[in-house]
Amino acid sequence: MNFAVESGVKSMGSGVEMRKNQTLICAPLMADSVDQVVVLMHTAKLKGADIVEIRLDHLKSFNGRADIEKLIRECPLPTLFTYRPIWEGGQYDGDENSRFNALRLAMELGADHIDIELKAAHEFNNFIRGNKPEKCKVIVSSHNYDNTPSAEDLGNLVARIQAAGADIVKFATTALDITDVVRVFQIMVHSQIPIIAMVMGERGLISRILCPKFGGYLTFGTLEPGKVSAPGQPTIDELVNIFNLRLIDTDTRVFGIIGKPVSHSKSPKLYNAAFKAAGFNGVYVHLLVDDVPKFFETYSSTDFSGFSITIPHKEVALALCDEVDPTAKAIGAVNCVIRRPTDGHLFGCNTDYIGAISAIEDGLLGSHHGPTGAGSPLAGKLFVVIGAGGAGKALAYGAKRKGAKVVIANRTYDRARELAEIVGGQALSLAELGDFHPESGMILANTTSIGMQPKVEETPVPKEALRHYKLVFDAVYTPKITRLLREAEEMGAKIVTGVEMFIGQAYEQYERFTGLPAPKQLFKDIVN
């Protein structure tokens, strides 16, 4: 049975909207009292959940039949009752007979689903003596908080769960590496009965977002950030409004940002809104990747179509591409990798310098957008780059191409000298920068993390030195206005924020990902 694809309009908790799959969004409800759970049920419906999981093991007091009757009567959505024992990661530490009795009552009183652990399923089946209402679907579940077993072991686990009388198979494993998730997708795709398969932890996040693509029965979404029933659960709001879960189907192309760390990235918000607005069948996800070669080798399907690359993987990713744009090769780093649909080959390019240089040119030109026929406003200007890493290389190279005279300043002078030799410029140590002003009207570009949250009081250049600059750019975009930019403005310089660079490089990537023109105003509205 394929639970992945169904086009049409469905009535959702949050109103009527387009829906391309039958994967349910389940809100786990955990509270001290039944009255609190009832309040949460209505919140879940408002937020767009399709079903609620009532976690009986979290209740501080529980009065069997009366409480279950109330929970079922008051619930505006279909129900799933779970009474998870401590030995399977839950809160219940009483005797099994009481637990089984509560689940049996839930079945008899009209629950839509109940969840019983594989380890207890045989005993529970004996307890109910086969008396199962037709309406109630039994989920038999298994949770592994240590790792994700081999594909063979997962296949055997699913067979055991089915043999235990499951109407719906459920298993959750733990991701030690993002490549673990592939084995779970393979099991989901081939399952003959409804299946819930999650990989816990940040490295397993894509299992929760992409499950409609691979035929998952449901995915869990929390009511608010942090209040999770298992590690790595996103919120309902994120699933519906950032990742557009309702629009994912078997043909959806997957894009994402590869980095470590990566959860802070605003890219999914940007690209998914643009995909939805354009009617483009794609989803853009966070990809916490430890080992880039292993990632590309494992996710080799052309369904995984394109990637933004961020710290610390830009240089490694370049080496793995089958073909690299000459500019990216000269910079020595890629921030965008496209998988060609015809042969699966990886093509790498660098849009960092385009985003930053365009933003700086626009800043210099004021209200004019883009260079005029007279060439770049950077031509002949002294352009000081702070930092000699991937972003520093990209900006130095971009400025040089526009005709600027490039100076590299870095904490370690040797790194500055190496990059200056490559691009044909001058090198300084960061300490020397405060006294460096051979001419006025210079351009300054910080490409380091100095001044980034949480160290917002740091700045790479003394305030007094900023009077010699016409324009100051900072690649840091958290916060949007860094101390460097604030002080530069106070000294009379034009400023360009890292947000402009972020948007600029995203335009180019979006067009490479989709073949469509970038929705520039939409990007600006989302980020600003």
Short mmCIF file of N, CA and C in Angstrom, two decimals, residues 11-14 25-27 29 38 40-54 71-81 110-113 135 223 236 246:
data_model
loop_
_atom_site.label_atom_id
_atom_site.label_comp_id
_atom_site.label_asym_id
_atom_site.label_seq_id
_atom_site.Cartn_x
_atom_site.Cartn_y
_atom_site.Cartn_z
N SER A 11 -9.30 18.75 3.78
CA SER A 11 -9.61 19.65 4.89
C SER A 11 -8.65 19.36 6.03
N MET A 12 -7.86 20.37 6.38
CA MET A 12 -6.85 20.20 7.43
C MET A 12 -7.32 20.89 8.69
N GLY A 13 -6.58 20.63 9.79
CA GLY A 13 -6.86 21.32 11.04
C GLY A 13 -6.76 22.81 10.86
N SER A 14 -5.85 23.29 10.01
CA SER A 14 -5.63 24.73 9.85
C SER A 14 -6.39 25.28 8.64
N ILE A 25 0.45 14.37 10.07
CA ILE A 25 1.30 15.05 11.06
C ILE A 25 0.69 14.77 12.42
N CYS A 26 1.48 14.14 13.27
CA CYS A 26 1.03 13.72 14.60
C CYS A 26 1.68 14.60 15.66
N ALA A 27 0.85 15.20 16.52
CA ALA A 27 1.37 16.03 17.61
C ALA A 27 1.43 15.21 18.89
N LEU A 29 1.33 14.81 22.69
CA LEU A 29 0.81 15.66 23.76
C LEU A 29 1.28 15.13 25.11
N VAL A 38 -6.34 18.19 27.12
CA VAL A 38 -7.49 18.62 26.30
C VAL A 38 -7.22 19.99 25.67
N LEU A 40 -4.28 21.17 24.94
CA LEU A 40 -3.25 20.94 23.91
C LEU A 40 -3.84 20.34 22.63
N MET A 41 -4.88 19.50 22.78
CA MET A 41 -5.54 18.91 21.61
C MET A 41 -6.06 19.99 20.66
N HIS A 42 -6.69 21.01 21.24
CA HIS A 42 -7.28 22.09 20.44
C HIS A 42 -6.19 22.95 19.82
N THR A 43 -5.10 23.13 20.57
CA THR A 43 -3.94 23.86 20.02
C THR A 43 -3.38 23.10 18.82
N ALA A 44 -3.28 21.77 18.95
CA ALA A 44 -2.74 20.92 17.87
C ALA A 44 -3.59 21.07 16.61
N LYS A 45 -4.91 21.08 16.78
CA LYS A 45 -5.78 21.22 15.61
C LYS A 45 -5.56 22.58 14.93
N LEU A 46 -5.49 23.64 15.73
CA LEU A 46 -5.28 24.99 15.19
C LEU A 46 -3.96 25.09 14.43
N LYS A 47 -2.95 24.39 14.91
CA LYS A 47 -1.63 24.46 14.27
C LYS A 47 -1.53 23.61 13.01
N GLY A 48 -2.51 22.72 12.79
CA GLY A 48 -2.52 21.95 11.55
C GLY A 48 -2.21 20.47 11.70
N ALA A 49 -2.21 19.95 12.94
CA ALA A 49 -1.99 18.50 13.12
C ALA A 49 -3.17 17.72 12.55
N ASP A 50 -2.90 16.48 12.13
CA ASP A 50 -3.95 15.58 11.63
C ASP A 50 -4.41 14.60 12.70
N ILE A 51 -3.53 14.37 13.68
CA ILE A 51 -3.76 13.33 14.69
C ILE A 51 -2.95 13.72 15.92
N VAL A 52 -3.41 13.30 17.11
CA VAL A 52 -2.63 13.58 18.33
C VAL A 52 -2.22 12.27 18.99
N GLU A 53 -1.01 12.27 19.53
CA GLU A 53 -0.56 11.14 20.34
C GLU A 53 -0.72 11.54 21.80
N ILE A 54 -1.57 10.80 22.51
CA ILE A 54 -1.82 11.10 23.92
C ILE A 54 -0.88 10.23 24.76
N LEU A 71 -10.88 12.10 27.32
CA LEU A 71 -9.87 12.42 26.29
C LEU A 71 -10.41 12.13 24.89
N ILE A 72 -11.12 11.00 24.73
CA ILE A 72 -11.66 10.65 23.42
C ILE A 72 -12.84 11.57 23.06
N ARG A 73 -13.70 11.83 24.02
CA ARG A 73 -14.89 12.67 23.79
C ARG A 73 -14.49 14.10 23.39
N GLU A 74 -13.50 14.63 24.07
CA GLU A 74 -13.13 16.05 23.88
C GLU A 74 -12.18 16.27 22.70
N CYS A 75 -11.64 15.20 22.13
CA CYS A 75 -10.59 15.38 21.13
C CYS A 75 -11.16 15.75 19.76
N PRO A 76 -10.71 16.86 19.17
CA PRO A 76 -11.21 17.28 17.86
C PRO A 76 -10.52 16.58 16.69
N LEU A 77 -9.56 15.72 16.99
CA LEU A 77 -8.77 15.03 15.96
C LEU A 77 -8.73 13.53 16.25
N PRO A 78 -8.36 12.71 15.26
CA PRO A 78 -8.12 11.29 15.55
C PRO A 78 -7.05 11.12 16.64
N THR A 79 -7.14 10.00 17.35
CA THR A 79 -6.27 9.79 18.52
C THR A 79 -5.33 8.60 18.36
N LEU A 80 -4.18 8.72 19.02
CA LEU A 80 -3.22 7.62 19.19
C LEU A 80 -2.86 7.61 20.67
N PHE A 81 -3.18 6.50 21.35
CA PHE A 81 -2.85 6.39 22.78
C PHE A 81 -1.54 5.61 22.96
N GLY A 110 -13.00 3.74 21.79
CA GLY A 110 -13.03 4.46 20.52
C GLY A 110 -11.74 5.11 20.06
N ALA A 111 -10.61 4.73 20.66
CA ALA A 111 -9.33 5.27 20.17
C ALA A 111 -9.13 4.83 18.72
N ASP A 112 -8.50 5.68 17.93
CA ASP A 112 -8.24 5.35 16.53
C ASP A 112 -6.99 4.49 16.37
N HIS A 113 -6.01 4.72 17.25
CA HIS A 113 -4.76 3.94 17.25
C HIS A 113 -4.30 3.74 18.69
N LYS A 135 -12.23 -0.58 14.30
CA LYS A 135 -11.83 0.81 14.09
C LYS A 135 -10.40 1.09 14.55
N LEU A 223 4.23 20.94 19.28
CA LEU A 223 3.44 22.17 19.34
C LEU A 223 4.34 23.39 19.46
N ILE A 236 5.30 21.49 14.34
CA ILE A 236 4.28 21.40 13.28
C ILE A 236 4.44 22.59 12.35
N ARG A 246 3.16 19.19 3.25
CA ARG A 246 1.94 18.76 2.52
C ARG A 246 2.18 18.64 1.01
#
